[in-house]
Short mmCIF file of C-alpha atoms and ligand atoms in Angstrom, two decimals:
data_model
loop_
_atom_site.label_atom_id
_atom_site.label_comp_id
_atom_site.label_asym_id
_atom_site.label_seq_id
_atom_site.Cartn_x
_atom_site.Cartn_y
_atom_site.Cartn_z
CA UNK A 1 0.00 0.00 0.00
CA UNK A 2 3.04 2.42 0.84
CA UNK A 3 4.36 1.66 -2.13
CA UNK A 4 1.47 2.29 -4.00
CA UNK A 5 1.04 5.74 -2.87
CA UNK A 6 4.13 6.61 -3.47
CA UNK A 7 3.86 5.53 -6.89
CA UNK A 8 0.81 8.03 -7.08
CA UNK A 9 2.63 10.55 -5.49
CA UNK A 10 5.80 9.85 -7.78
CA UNK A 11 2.91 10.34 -11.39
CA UNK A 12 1.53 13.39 -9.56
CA UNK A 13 4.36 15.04 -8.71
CA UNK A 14 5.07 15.46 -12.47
CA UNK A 15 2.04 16.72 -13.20
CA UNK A 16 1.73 20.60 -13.53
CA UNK A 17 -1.83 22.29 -12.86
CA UNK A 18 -1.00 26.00 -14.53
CA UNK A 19 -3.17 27.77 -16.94
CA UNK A 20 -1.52 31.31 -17.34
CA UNK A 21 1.39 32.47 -18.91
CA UNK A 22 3.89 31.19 -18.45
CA UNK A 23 2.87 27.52 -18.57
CA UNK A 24 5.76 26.08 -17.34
CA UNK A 25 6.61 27.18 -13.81
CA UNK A 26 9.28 25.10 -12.37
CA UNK A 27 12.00 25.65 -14.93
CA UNK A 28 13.10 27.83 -17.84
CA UNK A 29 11.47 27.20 -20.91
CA UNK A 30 12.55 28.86 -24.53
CA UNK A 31 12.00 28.55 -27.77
CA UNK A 32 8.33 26.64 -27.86
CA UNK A 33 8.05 24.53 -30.58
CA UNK A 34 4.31 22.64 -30.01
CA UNK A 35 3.07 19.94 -31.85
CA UNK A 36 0.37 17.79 -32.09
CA UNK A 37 0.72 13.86 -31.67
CA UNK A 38 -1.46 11.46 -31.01
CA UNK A 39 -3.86 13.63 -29.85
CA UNK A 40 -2.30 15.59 -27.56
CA UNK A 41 0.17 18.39 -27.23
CA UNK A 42 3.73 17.69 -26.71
CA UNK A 43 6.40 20.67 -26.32
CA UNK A 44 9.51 21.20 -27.17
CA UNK A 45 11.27 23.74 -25.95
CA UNK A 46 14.85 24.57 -25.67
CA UNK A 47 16.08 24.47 -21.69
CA UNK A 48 18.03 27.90 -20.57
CA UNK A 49 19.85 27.88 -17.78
CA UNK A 50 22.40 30.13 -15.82
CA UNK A 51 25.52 28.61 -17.37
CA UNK A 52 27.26 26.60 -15.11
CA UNK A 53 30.74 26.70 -16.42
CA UNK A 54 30.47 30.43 -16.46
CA UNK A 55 27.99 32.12 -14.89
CA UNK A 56 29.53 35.71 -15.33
CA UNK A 57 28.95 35.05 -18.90
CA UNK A 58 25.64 36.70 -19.61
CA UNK A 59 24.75 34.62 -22.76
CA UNK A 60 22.54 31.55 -23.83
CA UNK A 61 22.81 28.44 -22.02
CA UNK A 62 21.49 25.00 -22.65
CA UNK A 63 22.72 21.55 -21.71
CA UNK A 64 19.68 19.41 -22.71
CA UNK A 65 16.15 19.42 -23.42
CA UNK A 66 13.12 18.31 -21.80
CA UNK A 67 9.64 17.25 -23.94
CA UNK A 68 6.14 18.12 -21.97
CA UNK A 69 2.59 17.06 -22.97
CA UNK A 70 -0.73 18.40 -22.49
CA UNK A 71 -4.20 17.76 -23.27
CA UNK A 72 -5.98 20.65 -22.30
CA UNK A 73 -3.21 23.31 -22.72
CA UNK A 74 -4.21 23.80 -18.87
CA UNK A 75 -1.78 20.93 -16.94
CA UNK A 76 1.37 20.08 -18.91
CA UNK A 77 3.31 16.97 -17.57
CA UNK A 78 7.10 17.20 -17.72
CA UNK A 79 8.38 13.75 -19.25
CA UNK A 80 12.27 14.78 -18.33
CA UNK A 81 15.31 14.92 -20.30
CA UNK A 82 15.19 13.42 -23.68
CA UNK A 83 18.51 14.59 -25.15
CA UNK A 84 21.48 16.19 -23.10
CA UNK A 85 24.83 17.20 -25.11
CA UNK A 86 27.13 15.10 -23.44
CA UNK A 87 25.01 11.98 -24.57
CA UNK A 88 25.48 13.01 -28.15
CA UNK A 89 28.85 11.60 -29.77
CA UNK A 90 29.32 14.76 -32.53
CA UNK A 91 28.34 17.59 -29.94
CA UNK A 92 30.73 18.94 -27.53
CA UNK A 93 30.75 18.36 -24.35
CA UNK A 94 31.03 21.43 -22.52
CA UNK A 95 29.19 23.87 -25.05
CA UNK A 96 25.86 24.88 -23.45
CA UNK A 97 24.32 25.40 -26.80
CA UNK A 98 21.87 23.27 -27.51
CA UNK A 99 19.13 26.11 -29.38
CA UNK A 100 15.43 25.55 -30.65
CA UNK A 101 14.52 22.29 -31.28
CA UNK A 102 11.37 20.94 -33.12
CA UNK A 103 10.04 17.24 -33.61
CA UNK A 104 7.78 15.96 -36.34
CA UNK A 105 5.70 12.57 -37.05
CA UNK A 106 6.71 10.06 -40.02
CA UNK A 107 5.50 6.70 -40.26
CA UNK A 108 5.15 6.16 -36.67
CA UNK A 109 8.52 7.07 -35.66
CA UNK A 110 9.35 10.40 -33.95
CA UNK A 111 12.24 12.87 -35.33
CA UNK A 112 13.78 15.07 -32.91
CA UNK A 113 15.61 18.03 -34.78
CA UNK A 114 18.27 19.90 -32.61
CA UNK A 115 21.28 22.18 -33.23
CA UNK A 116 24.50 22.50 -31.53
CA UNK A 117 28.21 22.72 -31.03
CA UNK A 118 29.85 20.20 -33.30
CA UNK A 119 33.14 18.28 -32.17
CA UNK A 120 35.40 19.50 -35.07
CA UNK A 121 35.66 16.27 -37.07
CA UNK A 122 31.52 16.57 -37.54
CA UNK A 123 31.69 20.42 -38.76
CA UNK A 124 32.75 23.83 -38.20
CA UNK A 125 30.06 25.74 -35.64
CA UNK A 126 26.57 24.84 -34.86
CA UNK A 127 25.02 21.68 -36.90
CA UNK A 128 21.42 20.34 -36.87
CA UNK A 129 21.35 16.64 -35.43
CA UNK A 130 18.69 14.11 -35.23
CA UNK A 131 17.30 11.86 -32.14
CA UNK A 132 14.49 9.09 -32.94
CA UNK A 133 11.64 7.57 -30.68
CA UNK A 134 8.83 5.65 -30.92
CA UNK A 135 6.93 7.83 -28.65
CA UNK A 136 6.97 11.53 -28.98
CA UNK A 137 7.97 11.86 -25.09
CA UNK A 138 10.76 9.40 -25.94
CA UNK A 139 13.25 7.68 -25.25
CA UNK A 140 15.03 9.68 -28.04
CA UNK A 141 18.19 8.38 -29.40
CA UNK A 142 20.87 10.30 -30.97
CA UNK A 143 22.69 9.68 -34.58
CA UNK A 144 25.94 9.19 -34.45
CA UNK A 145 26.61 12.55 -36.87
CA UNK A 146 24.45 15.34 -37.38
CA UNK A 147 23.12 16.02 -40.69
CA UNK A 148 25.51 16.96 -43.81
CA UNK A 149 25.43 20.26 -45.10
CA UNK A 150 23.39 21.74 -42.13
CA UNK A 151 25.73 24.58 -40.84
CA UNK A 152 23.02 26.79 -38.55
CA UNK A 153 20.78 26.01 -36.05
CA UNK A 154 16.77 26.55 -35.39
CA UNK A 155 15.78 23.76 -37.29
CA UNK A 156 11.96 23.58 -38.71
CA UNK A 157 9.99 20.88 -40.36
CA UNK A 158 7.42 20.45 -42.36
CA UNK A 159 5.79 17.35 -44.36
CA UNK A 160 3.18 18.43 -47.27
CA UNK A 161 0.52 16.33 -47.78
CA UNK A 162 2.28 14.52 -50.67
CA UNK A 163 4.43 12.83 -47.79
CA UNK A 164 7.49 15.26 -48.76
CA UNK A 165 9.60 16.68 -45.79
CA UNK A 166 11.25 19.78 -45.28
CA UNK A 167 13.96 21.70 -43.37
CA UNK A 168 14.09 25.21 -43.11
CA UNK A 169 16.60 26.42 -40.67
CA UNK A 170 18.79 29.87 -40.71
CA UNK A 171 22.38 30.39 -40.28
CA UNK A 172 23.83 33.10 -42.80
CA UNK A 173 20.66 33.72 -44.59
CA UNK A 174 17.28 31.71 -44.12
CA UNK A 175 17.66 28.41 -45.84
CA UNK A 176 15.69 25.12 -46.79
CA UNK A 177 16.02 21.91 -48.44
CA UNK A 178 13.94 19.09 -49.07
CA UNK A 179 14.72 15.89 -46.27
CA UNK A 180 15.17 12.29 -48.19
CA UNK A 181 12.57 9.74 -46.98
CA UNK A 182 14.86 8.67 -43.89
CA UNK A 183 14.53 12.34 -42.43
CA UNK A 184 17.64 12.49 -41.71
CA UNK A 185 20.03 13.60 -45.00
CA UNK A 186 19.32 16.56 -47.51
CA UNK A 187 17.59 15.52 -50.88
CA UNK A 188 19.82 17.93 -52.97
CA UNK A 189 20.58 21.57 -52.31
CA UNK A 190 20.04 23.89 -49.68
CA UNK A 191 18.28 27.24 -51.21
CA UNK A 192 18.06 30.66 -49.70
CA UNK A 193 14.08 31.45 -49.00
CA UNK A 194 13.05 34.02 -51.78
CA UNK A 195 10.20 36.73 -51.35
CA UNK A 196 10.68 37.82 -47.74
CA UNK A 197 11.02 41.59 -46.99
CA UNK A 198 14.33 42.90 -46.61
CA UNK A 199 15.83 45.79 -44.46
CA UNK A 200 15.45 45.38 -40.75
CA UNK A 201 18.18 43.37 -38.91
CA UNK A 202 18.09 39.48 -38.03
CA UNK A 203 15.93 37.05 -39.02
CA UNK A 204 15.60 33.57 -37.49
CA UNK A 205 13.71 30.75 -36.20
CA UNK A 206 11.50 29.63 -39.46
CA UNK A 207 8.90 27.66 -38.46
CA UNK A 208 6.39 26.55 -41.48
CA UNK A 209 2.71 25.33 -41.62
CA UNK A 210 0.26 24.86 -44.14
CA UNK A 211 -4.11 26.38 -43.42
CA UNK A 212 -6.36 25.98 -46.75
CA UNK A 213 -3.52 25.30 -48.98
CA UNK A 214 -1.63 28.52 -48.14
CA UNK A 215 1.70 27.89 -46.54
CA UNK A 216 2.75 30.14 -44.07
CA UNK A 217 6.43 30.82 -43.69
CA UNK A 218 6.94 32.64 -40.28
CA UNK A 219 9.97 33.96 -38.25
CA UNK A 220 11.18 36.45 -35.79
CA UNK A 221 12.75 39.64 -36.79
CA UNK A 222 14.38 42.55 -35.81
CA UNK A 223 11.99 44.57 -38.16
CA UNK A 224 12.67 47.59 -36.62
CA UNK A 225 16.25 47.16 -35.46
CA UNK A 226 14.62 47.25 -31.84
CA UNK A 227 13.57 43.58 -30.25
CA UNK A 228 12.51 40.38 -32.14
CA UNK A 229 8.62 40.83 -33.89
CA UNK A 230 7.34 37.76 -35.27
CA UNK A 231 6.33 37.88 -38.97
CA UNK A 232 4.82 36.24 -41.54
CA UNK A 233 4.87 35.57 -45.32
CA UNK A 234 2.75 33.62 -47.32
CA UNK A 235 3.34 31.14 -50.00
CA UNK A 236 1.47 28.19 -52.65
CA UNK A 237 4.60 26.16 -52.22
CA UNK A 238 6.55 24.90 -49.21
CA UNK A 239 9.66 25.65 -51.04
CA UNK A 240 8.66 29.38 -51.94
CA UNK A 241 8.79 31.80 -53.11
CA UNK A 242 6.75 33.69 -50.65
CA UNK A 243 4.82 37.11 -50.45
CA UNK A 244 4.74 39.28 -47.59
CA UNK A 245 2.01 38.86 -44.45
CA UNK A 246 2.90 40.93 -41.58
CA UNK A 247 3.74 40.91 -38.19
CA UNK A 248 1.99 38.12 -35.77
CA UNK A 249 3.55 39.65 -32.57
CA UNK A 250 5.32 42.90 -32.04
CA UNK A 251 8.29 43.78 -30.40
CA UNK A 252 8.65 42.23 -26.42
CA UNK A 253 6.57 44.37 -23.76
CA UNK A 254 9.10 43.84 -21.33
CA UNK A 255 11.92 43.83 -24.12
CA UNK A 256 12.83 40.44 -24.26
CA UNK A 257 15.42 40.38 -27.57
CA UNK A 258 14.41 37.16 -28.80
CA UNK A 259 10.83 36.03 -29.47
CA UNK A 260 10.80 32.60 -30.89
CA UNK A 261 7.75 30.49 -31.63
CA UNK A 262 5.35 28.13 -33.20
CA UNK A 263 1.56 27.92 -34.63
CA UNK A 264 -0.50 25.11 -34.52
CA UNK A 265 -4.01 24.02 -34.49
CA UNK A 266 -5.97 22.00 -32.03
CA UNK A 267 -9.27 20.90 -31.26
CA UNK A 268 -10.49 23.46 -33.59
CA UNK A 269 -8.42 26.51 -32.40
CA UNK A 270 -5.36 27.71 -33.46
CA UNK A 271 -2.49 28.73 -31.21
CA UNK A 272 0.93 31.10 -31.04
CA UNK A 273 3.40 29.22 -28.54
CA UNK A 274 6.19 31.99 -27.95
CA UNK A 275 8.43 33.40 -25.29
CA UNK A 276 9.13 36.10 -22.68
CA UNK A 277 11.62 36.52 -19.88
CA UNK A 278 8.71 36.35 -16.91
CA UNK A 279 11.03 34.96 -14.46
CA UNK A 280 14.11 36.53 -15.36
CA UNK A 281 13.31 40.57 -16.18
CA UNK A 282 16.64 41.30 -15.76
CA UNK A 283 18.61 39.21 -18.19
CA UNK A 284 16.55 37.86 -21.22
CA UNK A 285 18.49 34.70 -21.87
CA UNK A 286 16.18 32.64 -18.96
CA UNK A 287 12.84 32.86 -21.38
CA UNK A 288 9.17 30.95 -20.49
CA UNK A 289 6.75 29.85 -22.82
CA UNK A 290 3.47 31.20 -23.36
CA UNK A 291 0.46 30.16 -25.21
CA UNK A 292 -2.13 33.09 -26.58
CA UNK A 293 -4.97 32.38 -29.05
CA UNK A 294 -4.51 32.81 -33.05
CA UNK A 295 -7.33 34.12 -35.83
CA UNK A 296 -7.38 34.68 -39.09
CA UNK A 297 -9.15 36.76 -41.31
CA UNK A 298 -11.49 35.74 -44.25
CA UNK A 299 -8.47 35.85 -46.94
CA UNK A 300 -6.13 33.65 -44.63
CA UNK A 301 -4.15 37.12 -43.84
CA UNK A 302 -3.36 36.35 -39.59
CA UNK A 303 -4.46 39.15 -37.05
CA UNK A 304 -1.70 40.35 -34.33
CA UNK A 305 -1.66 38.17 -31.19
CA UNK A 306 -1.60 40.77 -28.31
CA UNK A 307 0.75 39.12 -25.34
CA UNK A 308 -1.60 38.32 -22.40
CA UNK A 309 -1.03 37.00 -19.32
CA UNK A 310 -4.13 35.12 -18.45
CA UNK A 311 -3.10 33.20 -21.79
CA UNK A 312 -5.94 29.94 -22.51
CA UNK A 313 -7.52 27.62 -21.59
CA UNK A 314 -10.69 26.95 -18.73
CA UNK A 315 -9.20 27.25 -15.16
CA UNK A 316 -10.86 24.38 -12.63
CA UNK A 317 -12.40 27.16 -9.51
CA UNK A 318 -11.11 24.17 -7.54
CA UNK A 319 -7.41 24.49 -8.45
CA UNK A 320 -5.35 27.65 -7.50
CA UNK A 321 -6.59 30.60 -9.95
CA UNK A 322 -3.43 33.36 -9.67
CA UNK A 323 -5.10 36.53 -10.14
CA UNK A 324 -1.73 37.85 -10.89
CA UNK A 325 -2.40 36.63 -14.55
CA UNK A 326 -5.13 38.72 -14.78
CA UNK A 327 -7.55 39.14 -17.63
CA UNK A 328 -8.36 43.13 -16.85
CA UNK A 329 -7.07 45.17 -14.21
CA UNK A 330 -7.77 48.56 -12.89
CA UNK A 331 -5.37 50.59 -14.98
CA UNK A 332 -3.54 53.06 -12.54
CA UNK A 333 -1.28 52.27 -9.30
CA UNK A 334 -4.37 51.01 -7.14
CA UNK A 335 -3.61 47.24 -8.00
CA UNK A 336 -0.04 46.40 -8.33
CA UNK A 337 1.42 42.73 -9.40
CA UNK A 338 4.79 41.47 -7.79
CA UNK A 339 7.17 38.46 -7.19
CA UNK A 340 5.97 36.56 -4.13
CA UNK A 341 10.22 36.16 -3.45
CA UNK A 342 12.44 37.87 -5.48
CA UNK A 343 15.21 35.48 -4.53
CA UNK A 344 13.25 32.78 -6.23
CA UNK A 345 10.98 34.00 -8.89
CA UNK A 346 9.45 30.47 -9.40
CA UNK A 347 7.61 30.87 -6.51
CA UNK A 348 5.86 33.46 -8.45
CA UNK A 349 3.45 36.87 -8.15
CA UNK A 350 1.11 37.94 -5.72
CA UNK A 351 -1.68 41.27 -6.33
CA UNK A 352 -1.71 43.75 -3.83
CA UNK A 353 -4.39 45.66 -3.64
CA UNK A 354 -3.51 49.48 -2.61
CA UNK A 355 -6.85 51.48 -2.35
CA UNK A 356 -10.79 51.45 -2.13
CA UNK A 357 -12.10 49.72 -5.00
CA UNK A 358 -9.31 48.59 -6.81
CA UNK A 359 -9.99 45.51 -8.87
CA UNK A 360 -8.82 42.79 -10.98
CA UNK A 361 -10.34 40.61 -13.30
CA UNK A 362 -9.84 36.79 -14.38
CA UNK A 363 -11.66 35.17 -17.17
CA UNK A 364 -13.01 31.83 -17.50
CA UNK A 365 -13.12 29.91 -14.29
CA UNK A 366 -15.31 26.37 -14.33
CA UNK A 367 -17.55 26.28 -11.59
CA UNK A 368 -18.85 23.46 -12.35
CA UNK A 369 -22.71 22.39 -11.45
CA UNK A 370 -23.22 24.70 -8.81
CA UNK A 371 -22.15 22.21 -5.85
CA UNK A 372 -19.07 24.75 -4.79
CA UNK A 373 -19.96 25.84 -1.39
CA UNK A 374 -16.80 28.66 -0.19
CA UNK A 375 -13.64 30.25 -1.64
CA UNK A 376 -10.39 29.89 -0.27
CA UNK A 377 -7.48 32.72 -0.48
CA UNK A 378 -4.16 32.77 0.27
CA UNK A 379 -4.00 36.21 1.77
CA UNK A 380 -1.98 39.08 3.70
CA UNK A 381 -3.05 42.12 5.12
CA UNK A 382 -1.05 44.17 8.33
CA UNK A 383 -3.88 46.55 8.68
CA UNK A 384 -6.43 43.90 8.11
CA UNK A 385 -8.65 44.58 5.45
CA UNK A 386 -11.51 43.09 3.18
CA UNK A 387 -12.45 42.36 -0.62
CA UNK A 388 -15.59 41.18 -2.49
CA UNK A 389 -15.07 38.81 -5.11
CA UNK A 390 -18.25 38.82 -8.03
CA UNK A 391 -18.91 36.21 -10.62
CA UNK A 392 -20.36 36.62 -14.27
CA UNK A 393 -21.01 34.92 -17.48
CA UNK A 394 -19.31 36.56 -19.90
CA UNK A 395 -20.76 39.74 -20.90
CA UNK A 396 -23.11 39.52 -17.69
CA UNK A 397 -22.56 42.31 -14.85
CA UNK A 398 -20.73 40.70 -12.46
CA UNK A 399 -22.19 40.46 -9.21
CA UNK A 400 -20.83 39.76 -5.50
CA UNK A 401 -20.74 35.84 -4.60
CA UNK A 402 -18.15 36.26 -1.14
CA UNK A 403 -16.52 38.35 0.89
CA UNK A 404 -12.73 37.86 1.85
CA UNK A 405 -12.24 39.20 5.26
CA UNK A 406 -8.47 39.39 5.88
CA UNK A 407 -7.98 39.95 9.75
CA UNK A 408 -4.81 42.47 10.73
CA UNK A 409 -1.52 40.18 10.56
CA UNK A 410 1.84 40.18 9.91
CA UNK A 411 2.00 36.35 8.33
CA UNK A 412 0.27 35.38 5.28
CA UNK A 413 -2.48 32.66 6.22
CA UNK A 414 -5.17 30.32 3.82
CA UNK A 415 -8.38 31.78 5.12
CA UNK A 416 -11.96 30.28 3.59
CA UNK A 417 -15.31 32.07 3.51
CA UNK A 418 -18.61 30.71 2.31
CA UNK A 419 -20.40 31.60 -0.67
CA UNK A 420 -23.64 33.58 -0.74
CA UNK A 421 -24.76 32.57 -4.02
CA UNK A 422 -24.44 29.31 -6.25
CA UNK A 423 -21.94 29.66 -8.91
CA UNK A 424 -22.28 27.28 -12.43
CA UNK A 425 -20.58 26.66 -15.35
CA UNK A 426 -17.85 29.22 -16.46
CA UNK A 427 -17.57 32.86 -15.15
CA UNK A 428 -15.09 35.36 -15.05
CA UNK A 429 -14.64 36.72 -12.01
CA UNK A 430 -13.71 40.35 -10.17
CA UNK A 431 -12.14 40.71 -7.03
CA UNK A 432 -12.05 44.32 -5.65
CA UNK A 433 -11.01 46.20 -2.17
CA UNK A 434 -13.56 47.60 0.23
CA UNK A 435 -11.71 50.71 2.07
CA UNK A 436 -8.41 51.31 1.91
CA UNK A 437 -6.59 49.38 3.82
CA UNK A 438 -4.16 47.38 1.80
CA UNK A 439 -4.93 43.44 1.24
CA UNK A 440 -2.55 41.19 -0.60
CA UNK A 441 -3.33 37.60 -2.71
CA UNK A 442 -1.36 34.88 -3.23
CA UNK A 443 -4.09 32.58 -4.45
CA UNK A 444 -7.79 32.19 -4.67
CA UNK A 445 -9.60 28.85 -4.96
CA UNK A 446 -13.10 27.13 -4.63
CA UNK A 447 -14.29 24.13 -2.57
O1 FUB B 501 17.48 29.96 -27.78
C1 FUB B 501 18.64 30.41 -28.46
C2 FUB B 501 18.26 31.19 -29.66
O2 FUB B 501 17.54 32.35 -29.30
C3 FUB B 501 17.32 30.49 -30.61
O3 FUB B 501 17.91 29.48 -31.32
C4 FUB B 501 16.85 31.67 -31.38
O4 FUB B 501 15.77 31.40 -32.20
C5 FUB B 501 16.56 32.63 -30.26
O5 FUB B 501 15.30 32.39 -29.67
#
């Protein structure tokens, strides 16, 4: 029986219950590629981390890389490492540069695609190598040599519907070839990709799919010789030549350089993975992914993706809803969002509401059938103080369903408060301060 539960524990403890950006919350995660296998989600990002070797060295570092999987886009479960440089015989040892990845489907075998360091009898700089499963969460296992004539790194891949596989990756221009029906050698020569704007500054991190026959060649760049946007061009070929689109994100709020990313489609609804430095403001080599919502317009053209925090998905009111990834928020100094600890960001942000009816709003929480009987809130207050949280249907006024009387303390405590109202289905909800003594959240939740 003991060791059953720890067995339980052991599966649980992998699992991951966040719905916001970021979605990952235990570990740095850049450079999202998502894709969608056997009906599910599976991510592959690239894994920075303060470099170990040297950690003055304010640059990109990456040892390995782990694969996650979701079905919901709400709990993502970590399946560990699945390829770490010094496991690779052609990539050195010691290089910390193991950049965007991506992973694609063929006859029921999974191809990992990864750059970095070669060993100097494989090639000169960063190569693209291949790992190969039978699962998408692995176990991956590395080729011997990465692939000839790859010199670069952000690999991308693509199969058309004719079974034909391509690899666009960048490295001295933005280049692709077509893959031989092993996946893993160049069918001929590399070309440069014709028809996309010039000017600007860098461009990098192609990442091609294919909606209603168009094909949709995207990238970041450094349109505007600022931070990373990502942009599009469109295309009736997966070779090229494309036309230009436009830009899909603009430049970093919080000036991140690098954006990197991926669009895919599931259950219906299409999605930009990308990345920001949430838990690292100050140096923007420690990136998270995100997940916001794509749409397109009538003639296939894509509409901007604004960065949001509350990014998608249906939160459970029984889990912990973080207000701090708010949907709306009174727009002046009355509610303020900070780390919990800034010594260790993961823990992550708390809202502090600063004055008499200051307010913040999160969207789409599942209540349920209505058999949720109090809210619990992880709360801190020194004055003591109290707030109302409201519940609405989308588009509804909100209106009050508990109070959350925080007593005068200096320790945060989990306080719980019963309902006044039944709450069903999904609602958005609103908590605001009554008076003005300041009140602090952590958490809110719903039993
Ligand atoms: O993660 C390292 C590099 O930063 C990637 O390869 C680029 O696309 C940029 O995101």
């Amino acid at each position: 029986m003991k060791k059953y539960v720890l067995v339980v524990l052991a599966i649980l403890s992998t699992i991951q219950v966040f719905s916001q950006n970021p979605i990952i919350r235990d570990q740095f995660t850049a450079d999202p590629t998502a894709r969608v296998f056997e009906g599910k989600v599976f991510l592959f990002p690239s894994h920075d981390i303060i470099s170990p070797i040297e950690p003055e060295r304010k640059w990109f570092s990456m040892e390995d890389y782990h694969v996650f999987s979701s079905e919901n886009l709400v709990d993502w479960k970590d399946h560990g490492v699945i390829v770490t440089q010094n496991k690779v015989p052609w990539v050195r040892e010691d290089s910390y540069a193991m950049w965007a990845p991506d992973a694609i489907e063929k006859n029921g075998k999974y191809y990992f695609y990864f750059p970095a360091m070669a060993k100097p009898e494989f090639g000169r700089g960063s190569m693209i190598g291949v790992a190969i499963a039978d699962h998408p969460e692995g176990p991956y296992t590395p080729l011997d040599k990465p692939i000839a004539g790859t010199n670069g790194i952000d690999p991308g891949l693509f199969i058309d519907k004719d079974g034909q596989a391509y690899l666009y990756w960048c490295g001295g221009g933005m280049w692709v070839a077509k893959l031989k029906p092993n996946m893993i050698e160049l069918d001929g020569e590399r070309h440069q990709v014709q028809g996309l704007p010039t000017g600007g500054g860098l461009k990098e991190g192609p990442f091609l799919f294919e909606r209603n026959g168009i094909y949709y060649y995207t990238y970041p760049w450094v349109k505007n010789n600022t931070t990373e946007v990502l942009y599009y061009c469109m295309g009736d070929n997966p070779m090229g030549p494309f036309k230009d689109g436009g830009v899909i994100m603009d430049e970093s709020p919080v000036g991140c350089w690098t954006n990197h990313h991926s669009i895919v489609e599931y259950k219906n609804q299409w999605y930009l993975f990308y990345h920001h430095n949430d838990y690292s403001p100050d140096f923007d080599k420690n990136r998270s992914a995100r997940i916001d919502s794509v749409h397109f317009n009538s003639d296939g053209t894509i509409q901007k993706v604004i960065t949001t925090l509350r990014g998608v998905g249906i939160t459970n009111a029984e889990k912990e809803i973080n207000l701090d990834r708010y949907s709306g928020i009174q727009s002046d100094t009355t509610v303020l969002v900070t780390f919990i600890n800034p010594v260790n960001k993961f823990e992550g942000w708390k809202t502090i509401f600063n004055k008499e009816g200051a307010w913040i709003r999160y969207n789409n929480v599942d209540f349920g059938a209505g058999a949720l009987k109090k809210v619990m809130a992880r709360v801190y207050s020194a004055r003591g103080g109290t707030l109302t949280v409201s519940a609405g249907k989308n588009g509804d006024v909100p209106s009050p369903i508990a109070r959350i009387e925080v007593p005068p303390s200096g320790k945060w405590s989990v306080l719980d408060f019963n309902l006044s109202r039944t709450v069903r289905g999904v609602q958005d909800i609103f908590v605001s301060l009554n008076g003005n003594n300041r009140v602090q959240i952590d958490w809110i939740s719903f039993e």
